[in-house]
PDB file of C-alpha atoms in Angstrom:
ATOM      1  CA  UNK A   1      -1.259 -18.724   7.170  1.00  0.00           C
ATOM      2  CA  UNK A   2      -1.636 -18.798   3.655  1.00  0.00           C
ATOM      3  CA  UNK A   3      -5.650 -19.502   3.525  1.00  0.00           C
ATOM      4  CA  UNK A   4      -8.591 -18.701   5.467  1.00  0.00           C
ATOM      5  CA  UNK A   5     -11.167 -20.584   3.737  1.00  0.00           C
ATOM      6  CA  UNK A   6     -12.480 -23.626   4.981  1.00  0.00           C
ATOM      7  CA  UNK A   7     -12.223 -26.953   2.985  1.00  0.00           C
ATOM      8  CA  UNK A   8     -15.377 -28.987   2.542  1.00  0.00           C
ATOM      9  CA  UNK A   9     -14.113 -32.587   1.948  1.00  0.00           C
ATOM     10  CA  UNK A  10     -16.493 -35.054   0.129  1.00  0.00           C
ATOM     11  CA  UNK A  11     -17.592 -38.109   2.114  1.00  0.00           C
ATOM     12  CA  UNK A  12     -16.399 -41.493   0.797  1.00  0.00           C
ATOM     13  CA  UNK A  13     -17.836 -44.826   1.872  1.00  0.00           C
ATOM     14  CA  UNK A  14     -15.143 -47.128   0.951  1.00  0.00           C
ATOM     15  CA  UNK A  15     -15.276 -50.645   2.048  1.00  0.00           C
ATOM     16  CA  UNK A  16     -12.089 -52.638   0.500  1.00  0.00           C
ATOM     17  CA  UNK A  17     -10.081 -53.198   3.218  1.00  0.00           C
ATOM     18  CA  UNK A  18      -6.872 -51.713   4.434  1.00  0.00           C
ATOM     19  CA  UNK A  19      -5.781 -51.112   0.882  1.00  0.00           C
ATOM     20  CA  UNK A  20      -8.798 -49.052   0.026  1.00  0.00           C
ATOM     21  CA  UNK A  21      -8.133 -47.047   3.151  1.00  0.00           C
ATOM     22  CA  UNK A  22      -4.715 -46.262   2.454  1.00  0.00           C
ATOM     23  CA  UNK A  23      -5.887 -44.569  -0.978  1.00  0.00           C
ATOM     24  CA  UNK A  24      -8.747 -42.704   0.672  1.00  0.00           C
ATOM     25  CA  UNK A  25      -6.001 -41.184   2.879  1.00  0.00           C
ATOM     26  CA  UNK A  26      -3.565 -40.446  -0.273  1.00  0.00           C
ATOM     27  CA  UNK A  27      -6.748 -38.670  -1.937  1.00  0.00           C
ATOM     28  CA  UNK A  28      -7.657 -36.647   0.784  1.00  0.00           C
ATOM     29  CA  UNK A  29      -4.342 -35.639   1.941  1.00  0.00           C
ATOM     30  CA  UNK A  30      -2.605 -35.024  -1.544  1.00  0.00           C
ATOM     31  CA  UNK A  31      -4.948 -34.772  -4.504  1.00  0.00           C
ATOM     32  CA  UNK A  32      -8.102 -32.860  -2.767  1.00  0.00           C
ATOM     33  CA  UNK A  33      -5.716 -29.861  -1.326  1.00  0.00           C
ATOM     34  CA  UNK A  34      -4.200 -29.727  -5.008  1.00  0.00           C
ATOM     35  CA  UNK A  35      -7.723 -29.629  -6.591  1.00  0.00           C
ATOM     36  CA  UNK A  36      -9.101 -27.429  -4.414  1.00  0.00           C
ATOM     37  CA  UNK A  37      -6.270 -24.528  -4.423  1.00  0.00           C
ATOM     38  CA  UNK A  38      -5.741 -24.925  -8.063  1.00  0.00           C
ATOM     39  CA  UNK A  39      -9.255 -24.219  -8.672  1.00  0.00           C
ATOM     40  CA  UNK A  40      -9.152 -21.288  -6.294  1.00  0.00           C
ATOM     41  CA  UNK A  41      -6.245 -19.646  -7.592  1.00  0.00           C
ATOM     42  CA  UNK A  42      -5.352 -21.025 -10.891  1.00  0.00           C
ATOM     43  CA  UNK A  43      -6.097 -18.170 -13.780  1.00  0.00           C
ATOM     44  CA  UNK A  44      -5.080 -15.399 -11.726  1.00  0.00           C
ATOM     45  CA  UNK A  45      -1.835 -14.772 -13.767  1.00  0.00           C
ATOM     46  CA  UNK A  46      -2.174 -17.580 -16.490  1.00  0.00           C
ATOM     47  CA  UNK A  47       1.598 -18.633 -17.383  1.00  0.00           C
ATOM     48  CA  UNK A  48       1.236 -18.437 -20.978  1.00  0.00           C
ATOM     49  CA  UNK A  49      -0.780 -15.350 -21.148  1.00  0.00           C
ATOM     50  CA  UNK A  50       0.651 -12.193 -22.900  1.00  0.00           C
ATOM     51  CA  UNK A  51      -0.604  -8.941 -21.932  1.00  0.00           C
ATOM     52  CA  UNK A  52      -1.286  -5.493 -23.402  1.00  0.00           C
ATOM     53  CA  UNK A  53      -0.321  -2.364 -21.273  1.00  0.00           C
ATOM     54  CA  UNK A  54      -4.054  -1.309 -20.931  1.00  0.00           C
ATOM     55  CA  UNK A  55      -4.759  -4.410 -19.268  1.00  0.00           C
ATOM     56  CA  UNK A  56      -2.447  -4.195 -16.370  1.00  0.00           C
ATOM     57  CA  UNK A  57      -1.919  -0.283 -16.038  1.00  0.00           C
ATOM     58  CA  UNK A  58      -4.177   2.032 -13.800  1.00  0.00           C
ATOM     59  CA  UNK A  59      -3.647   5.755 -14.270  1.00  0.00           C
ATOM     60  CA  UNK A  60      -3.969   6.481 -10.651  1.00  0.00           C
ATOM     61  CA  UNK A  61      -2.117   3.446  -9.109  1.00  0.00           C
ATOM     62  CA  UNK A  62       0.112   2.100 -12.011  1.00  0.00           C
ATOM     63  CA  UNK A  63       0.705  -1.534 -12.508  1.00  0.00           C
ATOM     64  CA  UNK A  64      -0.427  -2.718  -8.946  1.00  0.00           C
ATOM     65  CA  UNK A  65      -2.036  -6.316  -9.804  1.00  0.00           C
ATOM     66  CA  UNK A  66       0.884  -8.136  -8.264  1.00  0.00           C
ATOM     67  CA  UNK A  67       0.642  -6.098  -4.813  1.00  0.00           C
ATOM     68  CA  UNK A  68      -1.707  -8.361  -3.401  1.00  0.00           C
ATOM     69  CA  UNK A  69       0.715 -11.313  -3.707  1.00  0.00           C
ATOM     70  CA  UNK A  70       3.581  -9.446  -1.524  1.00  0.00           C
ATOM     71  CA  UNK A  71       4.682 -11.652   1.380  1.00  0.00           C
ATOM     72  CA  UNK A  72       3.693  -9.670   4.912  1.00  0.00           C
ATOM     73  CA  UNK A  73       0.989  -7.497   3.667  1.00  0.00           C
ATOM     74  CA  UNK A  74      -1.611  -9.537   5.312  1.00  0.00           C
ATOM     75  CA  UNK A  75      -3.033 -11.199   2.292  1.00  0.00           C
ATOM     76  CA  UNK A  76      -3.648 -14.726   1.827  1.00  0.00           C
ATOM     77  CA  UNK A  77      -3.475 -14.634  -2.181  1.00  0.00           C
ATOM     78  CA  UNK A  78      -1.079 -16.880  -3.633  1.00  0.00           C
ATOM     79  CA  UNK A  79       0.089 -17.665  -7.024  1.00  0.00           C
ATOM     80  CA  UNK A  80       0.179 -21.251  -8.698  1.00  0.00           C
ATOM     81  CA  UNK A  81       2.807 -22.265 -11.093  1.00  0.00           C
ATOM     82  CA  UNK A  82       1.896 -24.251 -14.288  1.00  0.00           C
ATOM     83  CA  UNK A  83       1.420 -27.468 -12.381  1.00  0.00           C
ATOM     84  CA  UNK A  84      -0.797 -25.963  -9.808  1.00  0.00           C
ATOM     85  CA  UNK A  85       1.307 -25.940  -6.984  1.00  0.00           C
ATOM     86  CA  UNK A  86       2.546 -22.575  -4.817  1.00  0.00           C
ATOM     87  CA  UNK A  87       4.919 -20.883  -7.277  1.00  0.00           C
ATOM     88  CA  UNK A  88       8.529 -20.986  -6.310  1.00  0.00           C
ATOM     89  CA  UNK A  89      11.345 -19.185  -7.282  1.00  0.00           C
ATOM     90  CA  UNK A  90      11.946 -16.962 -10.338  1.00  0.00           C
ATOM     91  CA  UNK A  91       8.539 -16.173 -12.382  1.00  0.00           C
ATOM     92  CA  UNK A  92       8.342 -13.572 -15.367  1.00  0.00           C
ATOM     93  CA  UNK A  93       5.317 -12.422 -17.339  1.00  0.00           C
ATOM     94  CA  UNK A  94       5.507 -10.814 -20.825  1.00  0.00           C
ATOM     95  CA  UNK A  95       3.708  -8.372 -23.046  1.00  0.00           C
ATOM     96  CA  UNK A  96       2.317  -9.488 -26.357  1.00  0.00           C
ATOM     97  CA  UNK A  97       5.530  -7.789 -27.716  1.00  0.00           C
ATOM     98  CA  UNK A  98       7.611 -10.134 -25.863  1.00  0.00           C
ATOM     99  CA  UNK A  99       9.231  -7.669 -23.522  1.00  0.00           C
ATOM    100  CA  UNK A 100       9.177  -8.268 -19.918  1.00  0.00           C
ATOM    101  CA  UNK A 101       6.051  -7.327 -17.763  1.00  0.00           C
ATOM    102  CA  UNK A 102       6.965  -8.744 -14.360  1.00  0.00           C
ATOM    103  CA  UNK A 103       9.726 -10.675 -12.864  1.00  0.00           C
ATOM    104  CA  UNK A 104       9.602 -11.573  -9.367  1.00  0.00           C
ATOM    105  CA  UNK A 105      11.098 -14.055  -6.747  1.00  0.00           C
ATOM    106  CA  UNK A 106       8.188 -16.251  -5.154  1.00  0.00           C
ATOM    107  CA  UNK A 107       8.184 -18.087  -2.156  1.00  0.00           C
ATOM    108  CA  UNK A 108       5.170 -20.708  -1.301  1.00  0.00           C
ATOM    109  CA  UNK A 109       3.090 -18.218  -3.889  1.00  0.00           C
ATOM    110  CA  UNK A 110       4.219 -14.948  -2.563  1.00  0.00           C
ATOM    111  CA  UNK A 111       6.184 -12.339  -3.719  1.00  0.00           C
ATOM    112  CA  UNK A 112       9.659 -11.719  -1.620  1.00  0.00           C
ATOM    113  CA  UNK A 113      11.296  -9.315  -4.706  1.00  0.00           C
ATOM    114  CA  UNK A 114       9.935  -8.353  -7.682  1.00  0.00           C
ATOM    115  CA  UNK A 115      10.057  -5.561 -10.603  1.00  0.00           C
ATOM    116  CA  UNK A 116       7.502  -4.532 -13.092  1.00  0.00           C
ATOM    117  CA  UNK A 117       7.849  -2.599 -16.440  1.00  0.00           C
ATOM    118  CA  UNK A 118       6.006  -0.579 -18.643  1.00  0.00           C
ATOM    119  CA  UNK A 119       5.967  -1.748 -22.320  1.00  0.00           C
ATOM    120  CA  UNK A 120       8.545   0.388 -23.582  1.00  0.00           C
ATOM    121  CA  UNK A 121      11.071  -1.567 -21.240  1.00  0.00           C
ATOM    122  CA  UNK A 122      11.124   1.162 -18.583  1.00  0.00           C
ATOM    123  CA  UNK A 123      10.933  -0.045 -14.960  1.00  0.00           C
ATOM    124  CA  UNK A 124       7.480   0.621 -13.378  1.00  0.00           C
ATOM    125  CA  UNK A 125       8.015  -0.507  -9.829  1.00  0.00           C
ATOM    126  CA  UNK A 126      11.067  -2.101  -7.601  1.00  0.00           C
ATOM    127  CA  UNK A 127       9.827  -4.053  -4.518  1.00  0.00           C
ATOM    128  CA  UNK A 128      12.153  -5.778  -2.176  1.00  0.00           C
ATOM    129  CA  UNK A 129      12.036  -7.295   1.414  1.00  0.00           C
ATOM    130  CA  UNK A 130      14.695  -5.792   3.642  1.00  0.00           C
ATOM    131  CA  UNK A 131      14.408  -8.149   6.503  1.00  0.00           C
ATOM    132  CA  UNK A 132      11.861 -10.178   8.525  1.00  0.00           C
ATOM    133  CA  UNK A 133       9.598  -7.075   8.926  1.00  0.00           C
ATOM    134  CA  UNK A 134      10.834  -4.260   6.609  1.00  0.00           C
ATOM    135  CA  UNK A 135      10.150  -3.690   2.860  1.00  0.00           C
ATOM    136  CA  UNK A 136      10.384  -1.019   0.540  1.00  0.00           C
ATOM    137  CA  UNK A 137       8.937   0.139  -3.021  1.00  0.00           C
ATOM    138  CA  UNK A 138       9.831   2.589  -5.573  1.00  0.00           C
ATOM    139  CA  UNK A 139       7.361   3.447  -8.223  1.00  0.00           C
ATOM    140  CA  UNK A 140       8.204   5.259 -11.623  1.00  0.00           C
ATOM    141  CA  UNK A 141       6.498   7.184 -14.252  1.00  0.00           C
ATOM    142  CA  UNK A 142       6.799   5.921 -17.715  1.00  0.00           C
ATOM    143  CA  UNK A 143       9.455   8.374 -18.554  1.00  0.00           C
ATOM    144  CA  UNK A 144      11.643   6.914 -15.718  1.00  0.00           C
ATOM    145  CA  UNK A 145      11.118   9.872 -12.974  1.00  0.00           C
ATOM    146  CA  UNK A 146      10.088   8.602  -9.536  1.00  0.00           C
ATOM    147  CA  UNK A 147       6.371   8.500  -8.669  1.00  0.00           C
ATOM    148  CA  UNK A 148       6.462   7.365  -5.425  1.00  0.00           C
ATOM    149  CA  UNK A 149       8.630   5.749  -2.566  1.00  0.00           C
ATOM    150  CA  UNK A 150       7.538   3.634   0.284  1.00  0.00           C
ATOM    151  CA  UNK A 151       9.294   2.071   3.617  1.00  0.00           C
ATOM    152  CA  UNK A 152       7.042  -0.618   5.016  1.00  0.00           C
ATOM    153  CA  UNK A 153       6.756  -2.343   8.687  1.00  0.00           C
ATOM    154  CA  UNK A 154       4.991  -5.335   8.674  1.00  0.00           C
ATOM    155  CA  UNK A 155       3.054  -4.870   5.492  1.00  0.00           C
ATOM    156  CA  UNK A 156       2.024  -0.928   6.801  1.00  0.00           C
ATOM    157  CA  UNK A 157       3.873   2.013   5.289  1.00  0.00           C
ATOM    158  CA  UNK A 158       5.755   3.871   7.911  1.00  0.00           C
ATOM    159  CA  UNK A 159       7.296   6.438   5.355  1.00  0.00           C
ATOM    160  CA  UNK A 160       5.597   7.596   2.277  1.00  0.00           C
ATOM    161  CA  UNK A 161       6.436   9.973  -0.520  1.00  0.00           C
ATOM    162  CA  UNK A 162       4.770  11.104  -3.672  1.00  0.00           C
ATOM    163  CA  UNK A 163       6.043  13.012  -6.978  1.00  0.00           C
ATOM    164  CA  UNK A 164       4.514  15.021  -9.183  1.00  0.00           C
ATOM    165  CA  UNK A 165       5.403  14.120 -12.866  1.00  0.00           C
ATOM    166  CA  UNK A 166       7.757  17.190 -12.737  1.00  0.00           C
ATOM    167  CA  UNK A 167       9.850  15.588 -10.140  1.00  0.00           C
ATOM    168  CA  UNK A 168       8.749  17.884  -7.494  1.00  0.00           C
ATOM    169  CA  UNK A 169       7.518  16.196  -4.061  1.00  0.00           C
ATOM    170  CA  UNK A 170       3.911  16.088  -3.715  1.00  0.00           C
ATOM    171  CA  UNK A 171       3.173  14.571  -0.439  1.00  0.00           C
ATOM    172  CA  UNK A 172       5.269  13.210   2.597  1.00  0.00           C
ATOM    173  CA  UNK A 173       4.038  11.065   5.443  1.00  0.00           C
ATOM    174  CA  UNK A 174       5.675   9.427   8.309  1.00  0.00           C
ATOM    175  CA  UNK A 175       4.406   7.289  11.310  1.00  0.00           C
ATOM    176  CA  UNK A 176       6.120   6.300  14.358  1.00  0.00           C
ATOM    177  CA  UNK A 177       8.141   3.124  14.741  1.00  0.00           C
ATOM    178  CA  UNK A 178       5.247   1.261  16.364  1.00  0.00           C
ATOM    179  CA  UNK A 179       2.904   2.493  13.675  1.00  0.00           C
ATOM    180  CA  UNK A 180       0.391   3.794  16.213  1.00  0.00           C
ATOM    181  CA  UNK A 181       0.634   7.456  15.369  1.00  0.00           C
ATOM    182  CA  UNK A 182       1.271  10.045  12.544  1.00  0.00           C
ATOM    183  CA  UNK A 183       4.472  11.987  13.287  1.00  0.00           C
ATOM    184  CA  UNK A 184       4.188  14.270  10.181  1.00  0.00           C
ATOM    185  CA  UNK A 185       2.248  14.983   7.147  1.00  0.00           C
ATOM    186  CA  UNK A 186       3.095  17.387   4.411  1.00  0.00           C
ATOM    187  CA  UNK A 187       1.680  18.100   1.279  1.00  0.00           C
ATOM    188  CA  UNK A 188       3.041  20.579  -1.598  1.00  0.00           C
ATOM    189  CA  UNK A 189       1.840  22.419  -4.814  1.00  0.00           C
ATOM    190  CA  UNK A 190       3.456  21.553  -8.008  1.00  0.00           C
ATOM    191  CA  UNK A 191       5.873  24.419  -7.977  1.00  0.00           C
ATOM    192  CA  UNK A 192       7.219  22.953  -4.839  1.00  0.00           C
ATOM    193  CA  UNK A 193       5.662  25.708  -2.433  1.00  0.00           C
ATOM    194  CA  UNK A 194       3.973  24.092   0.804  1.00  0.00           C
ATOM    195  CA  UNK A 195       0.531  23.433   0.847  1.00  0.00           C
ATOM    196  CA  UNK A 196      -0.098  21.909   3.962  1.00  0.00           C
ATOM    197  CA  UNK A 197       1.726  20.625   7.231  1.00  0.00           C
ATOM    198  CA  UNK A 198       0.671  18.462  10.300  1.00  0.00           C
ATOM    199  CA  UNK A 199       3.469  17.877  12.581  1.00  0.00           C
ATOM    200  CA  UNK A 200       3.288  15.858  16.294  1.00  0.00           C
ATOM    201  CA  UNK A 201       3.715  18.116  19.260  1.00  0.00           C
ATOM    202  CA  UNK A 202       2.920  15.827  22.117  1.00  0.00           C
ATOM    203  CA  UNK A 203       2.933  12.182  21.592  1.00  0.00           C
ATOM    204  CA  UNK A 204       0.911  11.522  24.858  1.00  0.00           C
ATOM    205  CA  UNK A 205      -1.548  13.961  24.347  1.00  0.00           C
ATOM    206  CA  UNK A 206      -1.918  13.233  20.503  1.00  0.00           C
ATOM    207  CA  UNK A 207      -1.467  17.080  19.777  1.00  0.00           C
ATOM    208  CA  UNK A 208      -0.555  18.473  16.425  1.00  0.00           C
ATOM    209  CA  UNK A 209       0.157  21.928  14.675  1.00  0.00           C
ATOM    210  CA  UNK A 210      -1.378  22.248  11.704  1.00  0.00           C
ATOM    211  CA  UNK A 211      -0.710  24.697   8.912  1.00  0.00           C
ATOM    212  CA  UNK A 212      -2.394  25.578   5.422  1.00  0.00           C
ATOM    213  CA  UNK A 213      -0.674  27.803   2.852  1.00  0.00           C
ATOM    214  CA  UNK A 214      -2.226  29.920  -0.004  1.00  0.00           C
ATOM    215  CA  UNK A 215      -1.032  28.787  -3.440  1.00  0.00           C
ATOM    216  CA  UNK A 216       1.688  31.790  -3.441  1.00  0.00           C
ATOM    217  CA  UNK A 217       3.294  30.341  -0.655  1.00  0.00           C
ATOM    218  CA  UNK A 218       1.651  32.750   2.083  1.00  0.00           C
ATOM    219  CA  UNK A 219       0.303  31.121   5.435  1.00  0.00           C
ATOM    220  CA  UNK A 220      -3.436  30.830   5.128  1.00  0.00           C
ATOM    221  CA  UNK A 221      -4.514  29.118   8.219  1.00  0.00           C
ATOM    222  CA  UNK A 222      -2.686  27.770  11.530  1.00  0.00           C
ATOM    223  CA  UNK A 223      -3.424  26.214  14.928  1.00  0.00           C
ATOM    224  CA  UNK A 224      -3.163  23.334  17.009  1.00  0.00           C
ATOM    225  CA  UNK A 225      -5.369  19.927  16.810  1.00  0.00           C
ATOM    226  CA  UNK A 226      -5.882  16.996  18.920  1.00  0.00           C
ATOM    227  CA  UNK A 227      -7.142  13.268  17.992  1.00  0.00           C
ATOM    228  CA  UNK A 228     -10.868  13.013  19.248  1.00  0.00           C
ATOM    229  CA  UNK A 229     -11.443   9.347  20.555  1.00  0.00           C
ATOM    230  CA  UNK A 230     -15.230   9.817  19.958  1.00  0.00           C
ATOM    231  CA  UNK A 231     -15.085  10.815  16.208  1.00  0.00           C
ATOM    232  CA  UNK A 232     -11.858   8.889  15.314  1.00  0.00           C
ATOM    233  CA  UNK A 233     -10.358  12.192  14.011  1.00  0.00           C
ATOM    234  CA  UNK A 234      -8.365  15.204  14.430  1.00  0.00           C
ATOM    235  CA  UNK A 235     -10.096  18.302  15.515  1.00  0.00           C
ATOM    236  CA  UNK A 236      -9.172  21.794  16.393  1.00  0.00           C
ATOM    237  CA  UNK A 237      -8.280  22.650  19.953  1.00  0.00           C
ATOM    238  CA  UNK A 238      -6.956  26.163  21.042  1.00  0.00           C
ATOM    239  CA  UNK A 239      -6.655  29.204  19.050  1.00  0.00           C
ATOM    240  CA  UNK A 240      -6.695  29.292  15.123  1.00  0.00           C
ATOM    241  CA  UNK A 241      -5.857  32.288  12.896  1.00  0.00           C
ATOM    242  CA  UNK A 242      -6.389  32.906   9.082  1.00  0.00           C
ATOM    243  CA  UNK A 243      -4.930  34.886   6.719  1.00  0.00           C
ATOM    244  CA  UNK A 244      -5.223  36.284   3.252  1.00  0.00           C
ATOM    245  CA  UNK A 245      -2.796  36.114   0.444  1.00  0.00           C
ATOM    246  CA  UNK A 246      -0.837  39.098   1.455  1.00  0.00           C
ATOM    247  CA  UNK A 247      -0.453  37.795   4.806  1.00  0.00           C
ATOM    248  CA  UNK A 248      -3.060  39.967   6.556  1.00  0.00           C
ATOM    249  CA  UNK A 249      -4.853  38.185   9.624  1.00  0.00           C
ATOM    250  CA  UNK A 250      -8.623  37.879   8.752  1.00  0.00           C
ATOM    251  CA  UNK A 251      -9.867  35.972  11.821  1.00  0.00           C
ATOM    252  CA  UNK A 252      -8.789  34.377  15.275  1.00  0.00           C
ATOM    253  CA  UNK A 253     -11.037  31.757  17.192  1.00  0.00           C
ATOM    254  CA  UNK A 254     -10.783  29.596  19.989  1.00  0.00           C
ATOM    255  CA  UNK A 255     -11.841  26.060  19.835  1.00  0.00           C
ATOM    256  CA  UNK A 256     -12.439  23.340  22.436  1.00  0.00           C
ATOM    257  CA  UNK A 257     -12.253  19.646  21.221  1.00  0.00           C
ATOM    258  CA  UNK A 258     -13.422  20.644  17.812  1.00  0.00           C
ATOM    259  CA  UNK A 259     -15.918  23.068  18.910  1.00  0.00           C
ATOM    260  CA  UNK A 260     -16.059  26.780  18.407  1.00  0.00           C
ATOM    261  CA  UNK A 261     -15.539  28.330  21.861  1.00  0.00           C
ATOM    262  CA  UNK A 262     -15.419  32.080  21.254  1.00  0.00           C
ATOM    263  CA  UNK A 263     -14.182  34.485  18.252  1.00  0.00           C
ATOM    264  CA  UNK A 264     -11.452  36.461  18.961  1.00  0.00           C
ATOM    265  CA  UNK A 265     -11.298  38.506  15.921  1.00  0.00           C
TER     266      UNK A 265
END
């Protein structure tokens, strides 16, 4: 369903026989929806507008203004064409310089495939639908280096990778195929050394191994965590150890469902 909004139709009192009733039906069925949807969504992406990079680029998320139009991402937003109807086929937007900002293939006003570009011509992101449930997206820095890579299932990121400007992997996350549980999370320092890991040990018990590292790559902290239904978060459970930058153990504690039970060292 493309729209959740309820339409309040005007009431007409027409007493001109069958011909008037037919016109009234035509007005309600064809003209009212066109007027309503044009008013609601027209102007989101003016067809003749030319853009500046500063208008469409966010330093954190990139050129993400079209993401709300992606098919299957639980959004009711659509894009209209010049006539006010849901966009169909290839649609392009441009910078003031004339260079391409966006080129996407629309089905009923939503994106199935698209690419965005920086004003220097470098591709900023590339999105495509793989099949009925799956899709993927790559996002790039202005110099062409990969910024992030995601694989989606029914609009939810099942795998995500983020990269530093120098090309090093910054973050990785993977969910189970049914999307109900984290399989692993890993983060890295800019030089490639591990910063933290979070890996599934027991799917039924929702138990994980957690490790944190110092910037020099030496283990800083390790232990196990479980998912707490009350706090809706992961909490420490069992023995936890901490280490200094030379790898010497500095403390050892025991937790039960997030609460400190005793200090061992």
